[in-house]
mmCIF file of C-alpha atoms and ligand atoms in Angstrom:
data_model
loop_
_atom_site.group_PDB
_atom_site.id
_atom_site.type_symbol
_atom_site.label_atom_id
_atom_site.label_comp_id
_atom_site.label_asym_id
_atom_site.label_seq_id
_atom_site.Cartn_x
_atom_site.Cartn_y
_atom_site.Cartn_z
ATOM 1 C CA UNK A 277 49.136 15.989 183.263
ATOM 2 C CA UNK A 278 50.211 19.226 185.091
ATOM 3 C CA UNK A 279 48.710 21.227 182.182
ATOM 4 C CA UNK A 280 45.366 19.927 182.760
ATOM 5 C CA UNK A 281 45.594 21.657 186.149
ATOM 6 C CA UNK A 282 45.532 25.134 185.987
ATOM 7 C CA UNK A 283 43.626 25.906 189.190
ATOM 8 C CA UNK A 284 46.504 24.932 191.130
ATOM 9 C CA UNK A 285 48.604 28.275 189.776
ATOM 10 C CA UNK A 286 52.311 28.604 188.534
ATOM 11 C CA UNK A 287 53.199 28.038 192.193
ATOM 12 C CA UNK A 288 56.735 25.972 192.690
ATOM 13 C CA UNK A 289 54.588 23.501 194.397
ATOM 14 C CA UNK A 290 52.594 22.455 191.567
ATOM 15 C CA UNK A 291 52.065 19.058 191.482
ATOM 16 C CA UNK A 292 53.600 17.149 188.892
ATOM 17 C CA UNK A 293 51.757 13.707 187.560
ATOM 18 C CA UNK A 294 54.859 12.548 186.055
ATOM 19 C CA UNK A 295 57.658 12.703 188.386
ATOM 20 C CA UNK A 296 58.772 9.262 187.710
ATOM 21 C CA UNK A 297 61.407 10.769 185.255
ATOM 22 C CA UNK A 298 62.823 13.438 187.659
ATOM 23 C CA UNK A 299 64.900 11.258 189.858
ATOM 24 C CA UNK A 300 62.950 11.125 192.885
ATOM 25 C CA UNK A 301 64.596 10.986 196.107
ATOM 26 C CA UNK A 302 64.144 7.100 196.942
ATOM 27 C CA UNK A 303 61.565 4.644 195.578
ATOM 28 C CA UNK A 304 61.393 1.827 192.933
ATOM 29 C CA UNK A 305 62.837 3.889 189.785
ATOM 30 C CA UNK A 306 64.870 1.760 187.764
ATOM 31 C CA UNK A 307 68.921 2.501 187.853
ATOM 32 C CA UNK A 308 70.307 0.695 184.740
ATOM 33 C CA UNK A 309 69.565 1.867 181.458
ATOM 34 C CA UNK A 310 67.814 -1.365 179.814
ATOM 35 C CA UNK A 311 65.041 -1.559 182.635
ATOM 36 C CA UNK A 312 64.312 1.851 183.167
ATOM 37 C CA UNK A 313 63.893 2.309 178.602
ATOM 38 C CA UNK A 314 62.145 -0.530 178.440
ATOM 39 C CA UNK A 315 59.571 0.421 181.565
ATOM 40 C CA UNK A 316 59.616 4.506 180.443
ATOM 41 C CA UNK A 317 58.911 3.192 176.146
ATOM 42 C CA UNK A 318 55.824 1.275 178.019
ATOM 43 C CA UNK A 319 54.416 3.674 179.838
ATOM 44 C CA UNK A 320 52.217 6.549 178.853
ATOM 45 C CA UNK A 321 53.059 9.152 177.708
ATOM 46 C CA UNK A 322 56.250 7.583 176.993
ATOM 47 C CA UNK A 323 59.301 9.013 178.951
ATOM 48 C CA UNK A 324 63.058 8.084 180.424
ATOM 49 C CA UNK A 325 64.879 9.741 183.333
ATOM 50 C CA UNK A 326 67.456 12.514 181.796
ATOM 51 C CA UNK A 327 69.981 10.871 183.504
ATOM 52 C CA UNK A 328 71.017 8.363 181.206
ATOM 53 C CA UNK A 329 72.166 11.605 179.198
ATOM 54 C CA UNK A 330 75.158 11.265 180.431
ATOM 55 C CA UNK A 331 77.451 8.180 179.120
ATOM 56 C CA UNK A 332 80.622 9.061 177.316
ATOM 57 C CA UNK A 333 79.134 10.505 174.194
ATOM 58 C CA UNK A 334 76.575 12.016 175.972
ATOM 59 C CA UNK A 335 78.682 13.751 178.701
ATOM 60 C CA UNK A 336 81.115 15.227 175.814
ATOM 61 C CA UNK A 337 78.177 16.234 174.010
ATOM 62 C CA UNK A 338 76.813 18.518 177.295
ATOM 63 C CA UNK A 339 80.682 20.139 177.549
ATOM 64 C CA UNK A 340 79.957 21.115 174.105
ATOM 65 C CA UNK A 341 76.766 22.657 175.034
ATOM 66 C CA UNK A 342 78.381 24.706 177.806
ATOM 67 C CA UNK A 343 80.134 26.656 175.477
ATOM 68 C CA UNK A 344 77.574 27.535 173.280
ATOM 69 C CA UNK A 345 76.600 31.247 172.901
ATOM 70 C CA UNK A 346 73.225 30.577 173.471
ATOM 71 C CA UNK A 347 73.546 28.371 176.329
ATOM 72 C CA UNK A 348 74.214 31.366 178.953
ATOM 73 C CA UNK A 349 74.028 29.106 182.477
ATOM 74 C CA UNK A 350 77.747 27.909 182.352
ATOM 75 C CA UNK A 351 79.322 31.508 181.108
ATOM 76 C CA UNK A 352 76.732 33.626 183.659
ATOM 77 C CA UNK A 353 77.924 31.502 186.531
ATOM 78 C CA UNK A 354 81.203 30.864 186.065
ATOM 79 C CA UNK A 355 81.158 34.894 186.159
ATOM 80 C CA UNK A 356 79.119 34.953 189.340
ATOM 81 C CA UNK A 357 81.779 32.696 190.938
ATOM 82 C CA UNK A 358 84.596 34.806 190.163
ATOM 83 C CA UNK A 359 83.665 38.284 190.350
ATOM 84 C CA UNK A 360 82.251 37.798 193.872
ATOM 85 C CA UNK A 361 85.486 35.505 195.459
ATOM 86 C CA UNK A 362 86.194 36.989 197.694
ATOM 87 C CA UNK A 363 82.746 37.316 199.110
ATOM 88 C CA UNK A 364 81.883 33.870 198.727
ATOM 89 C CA UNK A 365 85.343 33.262 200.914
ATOM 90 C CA UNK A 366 84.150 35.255 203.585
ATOM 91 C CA UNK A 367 80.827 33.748 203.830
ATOM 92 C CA UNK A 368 81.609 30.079 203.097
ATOM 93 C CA UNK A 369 84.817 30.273 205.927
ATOM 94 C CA UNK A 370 88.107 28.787 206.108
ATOM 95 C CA UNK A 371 89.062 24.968 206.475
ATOM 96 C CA UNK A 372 86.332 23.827 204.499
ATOM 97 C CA UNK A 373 85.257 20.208 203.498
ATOM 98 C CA UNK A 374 83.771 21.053 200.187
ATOM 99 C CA UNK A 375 81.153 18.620 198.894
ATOM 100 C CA UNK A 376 80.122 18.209 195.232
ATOM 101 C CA UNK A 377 76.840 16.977 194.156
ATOM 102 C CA UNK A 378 77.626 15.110 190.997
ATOM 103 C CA UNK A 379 81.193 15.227 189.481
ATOM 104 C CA UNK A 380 81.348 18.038 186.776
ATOM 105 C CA UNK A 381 84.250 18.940 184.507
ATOM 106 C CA UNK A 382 85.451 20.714 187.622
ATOM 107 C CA UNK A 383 86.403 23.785 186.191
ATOM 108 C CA UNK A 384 83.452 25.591 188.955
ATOM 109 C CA UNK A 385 84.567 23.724 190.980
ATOM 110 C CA UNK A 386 88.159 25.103 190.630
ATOM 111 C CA UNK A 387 87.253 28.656 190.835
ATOM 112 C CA UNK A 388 85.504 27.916 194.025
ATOM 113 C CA UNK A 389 88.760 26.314 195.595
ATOM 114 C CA UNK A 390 90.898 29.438 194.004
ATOM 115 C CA UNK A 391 88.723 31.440 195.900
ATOM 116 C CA UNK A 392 88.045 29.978 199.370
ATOM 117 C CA UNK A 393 91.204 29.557 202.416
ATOM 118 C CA UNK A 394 92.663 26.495 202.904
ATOM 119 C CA UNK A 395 90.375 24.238 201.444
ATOM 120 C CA UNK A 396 90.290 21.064 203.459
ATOM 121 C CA UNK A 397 88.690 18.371 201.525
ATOM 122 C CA UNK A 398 86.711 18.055 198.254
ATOM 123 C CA UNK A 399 84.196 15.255 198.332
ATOM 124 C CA UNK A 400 82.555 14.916 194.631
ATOM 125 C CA UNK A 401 79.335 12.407 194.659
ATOM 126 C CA UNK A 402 78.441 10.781 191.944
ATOM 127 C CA UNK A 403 76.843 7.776 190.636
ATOM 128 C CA UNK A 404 79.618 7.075 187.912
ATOM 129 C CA UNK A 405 82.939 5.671 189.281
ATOM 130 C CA UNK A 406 84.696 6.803 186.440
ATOM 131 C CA UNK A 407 83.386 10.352 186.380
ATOM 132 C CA UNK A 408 85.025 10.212 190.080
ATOM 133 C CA UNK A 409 88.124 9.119 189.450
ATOM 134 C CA UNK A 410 88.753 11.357 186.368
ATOM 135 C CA UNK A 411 88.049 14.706 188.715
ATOM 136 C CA UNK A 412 89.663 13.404 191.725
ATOM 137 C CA UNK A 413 92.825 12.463 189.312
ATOM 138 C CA UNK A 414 92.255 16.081 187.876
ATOM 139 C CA UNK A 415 91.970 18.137 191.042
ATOM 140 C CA UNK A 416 94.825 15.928 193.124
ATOM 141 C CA UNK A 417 97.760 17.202 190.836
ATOM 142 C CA UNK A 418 96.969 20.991 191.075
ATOM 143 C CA UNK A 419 95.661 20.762 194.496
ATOM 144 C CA UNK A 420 98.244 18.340 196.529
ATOM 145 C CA UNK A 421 97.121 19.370 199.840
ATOM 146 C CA UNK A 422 93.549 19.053 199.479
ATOM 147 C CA UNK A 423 92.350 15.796 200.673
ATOM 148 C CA UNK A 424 89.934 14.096 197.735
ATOM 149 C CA UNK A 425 87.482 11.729 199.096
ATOM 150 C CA UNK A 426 85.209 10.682 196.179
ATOM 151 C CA UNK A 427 82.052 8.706 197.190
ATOM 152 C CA UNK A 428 80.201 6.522 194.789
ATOM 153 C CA UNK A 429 76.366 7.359 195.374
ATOM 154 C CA UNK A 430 73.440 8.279 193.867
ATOM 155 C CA UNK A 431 72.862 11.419 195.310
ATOM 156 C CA UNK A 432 68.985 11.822 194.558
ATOM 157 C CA UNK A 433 68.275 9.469 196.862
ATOM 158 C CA UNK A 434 69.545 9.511 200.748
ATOM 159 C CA UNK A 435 73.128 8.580 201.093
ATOM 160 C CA UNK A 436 75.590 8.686 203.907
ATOM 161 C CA UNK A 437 79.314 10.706 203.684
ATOM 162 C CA UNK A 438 81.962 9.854 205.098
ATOM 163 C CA UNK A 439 83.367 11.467 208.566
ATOM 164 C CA UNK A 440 85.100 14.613 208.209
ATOM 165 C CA UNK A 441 88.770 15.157 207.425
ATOM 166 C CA UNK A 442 90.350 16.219 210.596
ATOM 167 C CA UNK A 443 91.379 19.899 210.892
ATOM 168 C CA UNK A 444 87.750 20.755 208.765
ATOM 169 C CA UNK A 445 85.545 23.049 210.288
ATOM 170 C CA UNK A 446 82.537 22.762 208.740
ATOM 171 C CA UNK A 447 80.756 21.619 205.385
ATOM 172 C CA UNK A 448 79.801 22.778 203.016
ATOM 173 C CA UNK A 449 77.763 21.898 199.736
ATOM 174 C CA UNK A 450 78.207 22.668 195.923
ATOM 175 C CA UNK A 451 75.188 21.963 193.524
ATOM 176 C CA UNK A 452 75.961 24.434 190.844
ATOM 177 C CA UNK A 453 74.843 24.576 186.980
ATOM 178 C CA UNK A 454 70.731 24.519 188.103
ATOM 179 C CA UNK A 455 70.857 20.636 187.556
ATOM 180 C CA UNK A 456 68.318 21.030 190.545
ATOM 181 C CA UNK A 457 66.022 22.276 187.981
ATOM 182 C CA UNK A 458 65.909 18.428 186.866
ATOM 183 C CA UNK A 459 63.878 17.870 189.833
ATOM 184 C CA UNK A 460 60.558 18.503 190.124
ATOM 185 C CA UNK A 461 59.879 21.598 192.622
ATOM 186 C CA UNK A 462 58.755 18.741 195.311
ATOM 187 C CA UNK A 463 61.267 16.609 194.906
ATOM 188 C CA UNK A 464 63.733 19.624 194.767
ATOM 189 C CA UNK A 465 62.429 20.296 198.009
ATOM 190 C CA UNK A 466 63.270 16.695 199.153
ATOM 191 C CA UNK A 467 66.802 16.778 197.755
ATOM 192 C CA UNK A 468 67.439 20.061 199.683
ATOM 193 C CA UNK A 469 66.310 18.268 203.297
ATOM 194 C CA UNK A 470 68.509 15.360 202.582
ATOM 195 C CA UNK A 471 71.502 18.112 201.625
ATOM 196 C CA UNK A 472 70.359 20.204 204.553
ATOM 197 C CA UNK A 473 70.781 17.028 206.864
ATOM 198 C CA UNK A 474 74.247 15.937 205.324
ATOM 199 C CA UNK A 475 75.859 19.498 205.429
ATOM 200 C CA UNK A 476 74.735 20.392 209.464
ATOM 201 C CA UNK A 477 76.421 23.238 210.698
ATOM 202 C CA UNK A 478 77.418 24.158 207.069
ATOM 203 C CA UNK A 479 75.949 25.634 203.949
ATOM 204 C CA UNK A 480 75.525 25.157 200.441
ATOM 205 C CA UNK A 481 76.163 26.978 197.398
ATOM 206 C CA UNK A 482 73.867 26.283 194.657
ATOM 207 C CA UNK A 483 73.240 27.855 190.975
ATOM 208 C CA UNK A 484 69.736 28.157 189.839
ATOM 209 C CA UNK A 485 68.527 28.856 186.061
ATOM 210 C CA UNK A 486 66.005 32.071 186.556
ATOM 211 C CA UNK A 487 62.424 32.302 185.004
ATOM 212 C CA UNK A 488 63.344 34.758 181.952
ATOM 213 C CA UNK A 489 62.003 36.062 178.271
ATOM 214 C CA UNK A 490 60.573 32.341 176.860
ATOM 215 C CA UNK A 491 62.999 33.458 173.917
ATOM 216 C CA UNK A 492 66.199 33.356 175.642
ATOM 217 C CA UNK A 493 65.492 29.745 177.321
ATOM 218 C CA UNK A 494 63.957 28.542 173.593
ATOM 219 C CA UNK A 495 67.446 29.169 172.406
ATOM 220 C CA UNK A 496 69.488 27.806 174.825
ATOM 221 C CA UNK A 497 67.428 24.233 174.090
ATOM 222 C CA UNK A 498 67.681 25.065 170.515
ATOM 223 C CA UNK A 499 70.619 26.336 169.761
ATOM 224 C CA UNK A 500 71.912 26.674 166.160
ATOM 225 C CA UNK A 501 74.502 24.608 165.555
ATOM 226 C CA UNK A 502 72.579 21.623 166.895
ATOM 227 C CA UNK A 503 74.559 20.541 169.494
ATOM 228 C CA UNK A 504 71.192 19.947 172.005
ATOM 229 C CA UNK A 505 69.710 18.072 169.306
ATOM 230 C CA UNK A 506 72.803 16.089 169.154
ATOM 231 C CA UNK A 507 72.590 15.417 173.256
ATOM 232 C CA UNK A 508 68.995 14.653 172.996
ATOM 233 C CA UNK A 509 69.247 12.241 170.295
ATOM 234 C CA UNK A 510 71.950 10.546 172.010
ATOM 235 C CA UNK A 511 70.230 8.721 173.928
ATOM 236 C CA UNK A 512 68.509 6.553 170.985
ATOM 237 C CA UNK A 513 72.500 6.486 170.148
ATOM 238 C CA UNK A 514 73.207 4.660 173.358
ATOM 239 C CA UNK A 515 70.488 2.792 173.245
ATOM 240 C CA UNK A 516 71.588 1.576 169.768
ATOM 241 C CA UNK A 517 74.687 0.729 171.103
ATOM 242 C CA UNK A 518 74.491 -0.961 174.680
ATOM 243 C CA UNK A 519 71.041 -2.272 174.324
ATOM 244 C CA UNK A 520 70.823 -3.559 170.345
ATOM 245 C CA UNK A 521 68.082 -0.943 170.002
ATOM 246 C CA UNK A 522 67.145 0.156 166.300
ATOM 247 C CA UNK A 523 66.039 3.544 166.571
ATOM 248 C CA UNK A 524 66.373 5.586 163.057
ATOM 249 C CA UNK A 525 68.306 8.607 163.661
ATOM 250 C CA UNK A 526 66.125 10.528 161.408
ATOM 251 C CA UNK A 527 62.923 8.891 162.486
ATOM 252 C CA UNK A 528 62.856 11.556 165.497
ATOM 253 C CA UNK A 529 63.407 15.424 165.987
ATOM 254 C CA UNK A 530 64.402 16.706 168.830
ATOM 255 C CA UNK A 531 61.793 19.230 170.192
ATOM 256 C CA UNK A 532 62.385 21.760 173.384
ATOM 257 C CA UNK A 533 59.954 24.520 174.727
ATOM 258 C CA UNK A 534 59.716 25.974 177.501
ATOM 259 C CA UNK A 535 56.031 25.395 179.493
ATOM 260 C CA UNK A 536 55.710 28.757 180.788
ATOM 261 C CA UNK A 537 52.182 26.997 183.061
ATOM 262 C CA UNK A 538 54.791 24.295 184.501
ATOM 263 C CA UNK A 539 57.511 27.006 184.625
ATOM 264 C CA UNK A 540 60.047 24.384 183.130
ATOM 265 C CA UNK A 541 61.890 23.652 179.765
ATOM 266 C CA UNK A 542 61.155 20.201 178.428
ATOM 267 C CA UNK A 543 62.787 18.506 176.053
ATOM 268 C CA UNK A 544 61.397 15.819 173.506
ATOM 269 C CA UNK A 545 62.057 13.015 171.006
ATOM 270 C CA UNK A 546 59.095 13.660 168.845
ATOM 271 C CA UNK A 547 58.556 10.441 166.264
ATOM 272 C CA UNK A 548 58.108 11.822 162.496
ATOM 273 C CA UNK A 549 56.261 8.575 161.574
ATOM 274 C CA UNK A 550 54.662 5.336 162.480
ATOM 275 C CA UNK A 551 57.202 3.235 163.082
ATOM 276 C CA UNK A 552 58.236 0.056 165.403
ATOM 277 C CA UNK A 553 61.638 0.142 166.894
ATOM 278 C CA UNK A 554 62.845 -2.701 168.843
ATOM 279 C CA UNK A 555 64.645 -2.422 172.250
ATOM 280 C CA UNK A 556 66.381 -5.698 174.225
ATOM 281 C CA UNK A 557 63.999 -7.702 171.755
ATOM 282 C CA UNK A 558 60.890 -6.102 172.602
ATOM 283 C CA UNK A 559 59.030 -4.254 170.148
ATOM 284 C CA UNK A 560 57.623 -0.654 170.881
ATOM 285 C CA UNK A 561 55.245 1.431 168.670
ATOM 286 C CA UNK A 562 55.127 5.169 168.270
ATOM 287 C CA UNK A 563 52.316 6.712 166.490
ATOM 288 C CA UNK A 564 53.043 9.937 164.292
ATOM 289 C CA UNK A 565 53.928 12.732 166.298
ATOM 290 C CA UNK A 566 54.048 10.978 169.509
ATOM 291 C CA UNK A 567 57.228 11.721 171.934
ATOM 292 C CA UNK A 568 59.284 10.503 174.272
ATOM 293 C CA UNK A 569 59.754 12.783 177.187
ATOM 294 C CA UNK A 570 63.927 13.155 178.083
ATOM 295 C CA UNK A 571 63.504 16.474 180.022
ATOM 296 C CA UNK A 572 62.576 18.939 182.193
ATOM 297 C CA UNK A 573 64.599 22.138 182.837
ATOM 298 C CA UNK A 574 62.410 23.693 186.136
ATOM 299 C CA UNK A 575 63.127 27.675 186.439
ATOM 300 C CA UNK A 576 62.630 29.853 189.475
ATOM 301 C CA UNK A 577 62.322 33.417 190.448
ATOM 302 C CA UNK A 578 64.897 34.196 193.325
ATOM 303 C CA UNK A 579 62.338 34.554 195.691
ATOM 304 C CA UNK A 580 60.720 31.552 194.854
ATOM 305 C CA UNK A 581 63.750 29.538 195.082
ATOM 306 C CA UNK A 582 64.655 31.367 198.713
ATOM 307 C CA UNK A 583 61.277 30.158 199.981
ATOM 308 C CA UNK A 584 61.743 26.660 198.635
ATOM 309 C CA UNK A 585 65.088 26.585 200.555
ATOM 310 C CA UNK A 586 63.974 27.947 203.747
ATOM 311 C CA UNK A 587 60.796 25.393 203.687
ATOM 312 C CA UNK A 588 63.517 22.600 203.481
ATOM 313 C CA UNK A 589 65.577 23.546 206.282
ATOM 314 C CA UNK A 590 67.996 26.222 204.963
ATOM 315 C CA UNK A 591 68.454 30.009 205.887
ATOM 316 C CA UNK A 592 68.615 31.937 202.556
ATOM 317 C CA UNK A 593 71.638 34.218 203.360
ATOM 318 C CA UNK A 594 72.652 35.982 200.184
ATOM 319 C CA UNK A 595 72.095 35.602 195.965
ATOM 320 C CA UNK A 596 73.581 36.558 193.243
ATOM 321 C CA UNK A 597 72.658 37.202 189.625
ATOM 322 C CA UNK A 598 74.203 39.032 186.042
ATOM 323 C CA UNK A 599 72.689 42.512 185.246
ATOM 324 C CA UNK A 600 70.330 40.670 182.903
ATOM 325 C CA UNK A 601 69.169 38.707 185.747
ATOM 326 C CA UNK A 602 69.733 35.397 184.161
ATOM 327 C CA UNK A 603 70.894 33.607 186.281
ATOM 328 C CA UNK A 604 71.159 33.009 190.104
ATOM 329 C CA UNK A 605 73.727 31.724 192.872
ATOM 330 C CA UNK A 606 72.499 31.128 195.729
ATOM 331 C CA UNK A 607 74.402 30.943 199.544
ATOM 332 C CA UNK A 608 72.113 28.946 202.084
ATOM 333 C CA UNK A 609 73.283 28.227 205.496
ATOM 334 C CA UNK A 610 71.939 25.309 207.412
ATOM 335 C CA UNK A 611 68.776 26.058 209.770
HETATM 336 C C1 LIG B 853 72.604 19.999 183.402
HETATM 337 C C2 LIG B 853 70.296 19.735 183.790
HETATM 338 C C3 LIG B 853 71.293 21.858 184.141
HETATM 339 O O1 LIG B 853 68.745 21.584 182.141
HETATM 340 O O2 LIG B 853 70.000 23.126 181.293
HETATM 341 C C4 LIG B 853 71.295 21.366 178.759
HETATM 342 C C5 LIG B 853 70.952 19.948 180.890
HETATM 343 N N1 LIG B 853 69.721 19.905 178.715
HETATM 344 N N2 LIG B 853 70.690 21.418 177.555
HETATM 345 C C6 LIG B 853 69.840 21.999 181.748
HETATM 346 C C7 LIG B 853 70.667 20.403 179.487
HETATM 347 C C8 LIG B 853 69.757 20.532 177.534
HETATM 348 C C9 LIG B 853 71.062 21.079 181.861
HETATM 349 N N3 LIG B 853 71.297 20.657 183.277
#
C-alpha cells in the first residue's frame, strides 16, 4: 500500500498500489456490477470501483449530499460559476460545442450555458443511457436552439466524439464537481491527455476539491444527518437487490477519513463482525474490522493541479477559488 511508502513524498505522482478501483483509463477492469463485486470481495484488501455508486438510489442519494451544509464542493462552485460569468464567457468564446464528462443533474451545467454566447452544442458523455436521455430531455425544452448530441461512453477510457455541429468554433470541455479526484493522480493525468486530445483547439473547464483543514473534508464524508453513510451503504443495497446478495445493513459502518500521506479522502465499509455474506451464490468472509474499500476523494493544491495539467498537454490559463480557498475552478486551454 501507498502508506507503506513514505519515501516517495506527498507528491501528486505518488504511486498508488491499488488503482484497480479508480477507473483506469483502459485495461481489463470489469464494467458490470456482478463481475467487478465478485472479483473486488476476492481480492485483497477487498475493494469495488466507486462507480457503481451511482444506480437510481444511489444517484438520488449523491443529489441529497449536494445540498448538505457540510458538503461545500457543489455550493462553492456553483458560486464560482456564477459570480465570474462573464469572465468565463470571455475566455471560453462564442459558438461553443460544450462537452460534458458524465451527465450531472445539469444544473452547472445550466449556469455555464446562461453564461456563455450562443452556445452551439452540448454533448454530455456518459456511461448510463438513461442518465443521457433524462439531461438531454431536460436541457432541450429550455434550450431549443442548442443542438444536444448525447454519446453513450465510458469516458475513463479512450472514446471517440462525434464531428462537430456546423457553425461551432471550437470545443470545449466540462468536468466539474472534482469527480477527477476519483482518479488516482496518474491516471488523472491519463484522463486529462485523452480530454486534451478530444477537445484540440479548445479548452476545458474543470472543478477541483482543494487540500484544506482535515476537519472540513472529515465532515463533508461524515456529515450529520447521515446521508454519506446512506450513499456508501448503498451499494450493499444494490447488491442486495440486482445480485441476490445478503449483506446485513447493520453488519457494516460506513467509515471516511481523509489520508493526509495519500492526500485523498477514502471512504469504507468497515465489517462490525465475522460474518459470511453471499454474493451471485458465492460465499465471501470478512473478518472483524476488515473493510471494503468504495472510495477515494484525491485533493490538490492549485499549483499542483496546474502542473498536473500542463504535464498532460494543457496550458493552465486562469483559476478560481472562494475566500476560504476551498475550492478550485480551473480554465485550461489546449497545448
Ligand atoms: C462525485 C466523486 C466528486 O468525491 O466528493 C461525495 C463523491 N463521495 N461524498 C466526492 C462523494 C462521498 C464525490 N465525487
Amino acid at each position: 500500500m501507498q502508506m507503506s511508502d513514505p519515501g516517495k513524498g506527498p507528491s501528486w505522482k505518488a504511486p498508488t498500489t491499488d488503482g484497480a478501483r479508480d477507473r483506469p483509463l483502459d485495461g481489463a477492469e470489469d464494467d458490470d456490477f456482478r463481475s467487478a463485486l465478485l472479483a473486488g470481495l476476492a481480492a485483497t484488501p477487498k475493494r469495488v470501483s466507486c462507480k457503481f455508486f451511482y444506480d437510481a438510489e444511489g444517484s438520488a442519494l449523491f443529489d441529497r449530499i449536494c445540498t448538505l451544509p457540510e458538503y461545500y464542493p457543489t455550493r462553492v462552485e456553483l458560486d464560482l460559476l456564477e459570480r465570474h460569468a462573464g469572465e468565463l464567457a470571455m475566455l471560453i468564446g462564442p459558438d461553443v460545442e460544450l462537452v460534458e464528462f458524465g451527465a450531472g443533474s445539469g444544473r452547472k451545467v445550466r449556469r455555464l450555458l446562461d453564461a456563455l454566447r450562443r452556445p452551439r452544442a452540448y454533448v454530455p458523455v456518459d456511461i448510463s443511457g438513461e442518465h443521457l436521455h433524462q439531461a438531454a430531455s431536460r436541457l432541450r425544452a429550455d434550450y431549443p436552439r442548442l443542438g444536444i448530441r448525447p454519446v453513450v461512453a465510458d469516458y475513463t477510457r479512450a472514446f471517440d466524439l462525434p464531428p462537430s455541429v456546423s457553425g461551432a468554433q471550437r470545443r470545449v470541455g466540462f468536468f466539474p464537481g472534482s469527480t477527477i479526484g476519483n482518479f488516482a493522480p496518474e491516471e488523472a493525468a491519463g484522463f486529462l491527455g485523452m480530454a486534451a486530445a478530444l477537445l484540440d483547439g479548445g479548452g476545458l473547464l474543470i472543478g477541483v476539491d482543494l487540500i484544506k483543514d482535515p476537519a472540513l473534508l472529515h465532515a463533508a464524508y461524515n456529515d450529520s444527518q447521515g446521508v454519506t453513510a446512506a450513499f456508501n451503504k448503498n451499494l450493499l443495497a444494490r447488491a442486495n437487490r440486482e445480485l441476490g446478495a445478503d449483506f446485513a445493513d447493520d453488519g457494516f459502518a460506513h467509515y471516511a477519513f481523509y489520508q493526509p500521506l495519500a492526500r485523498r479522502v477514502e471512504m469504507h465499509l468497515v465489517s462490525l463482525v465475522a460474518q459470511r455474506v453471499r454474493v451471485a451464490g458465492r460465499e465471501f468472509r470478512f473478518a472483524t474490522g476488515e473493510t471494503l474499500h468504495t472510495e477515494n476523494s484525491y485533493k490538490y493544491t492549485v499549483e499542483e493541479f496546474r502542473s498536473l495539467a500542463a504535464q498532460a498537454g494543457f496550458v493552465p490559463r486562469k483559476y478560481w477559488t472562494d475566500a476560504a480557498r476551498l475550492f478550485s475552478l480551473h480554465w485550461l486551454e489546449v497545448a
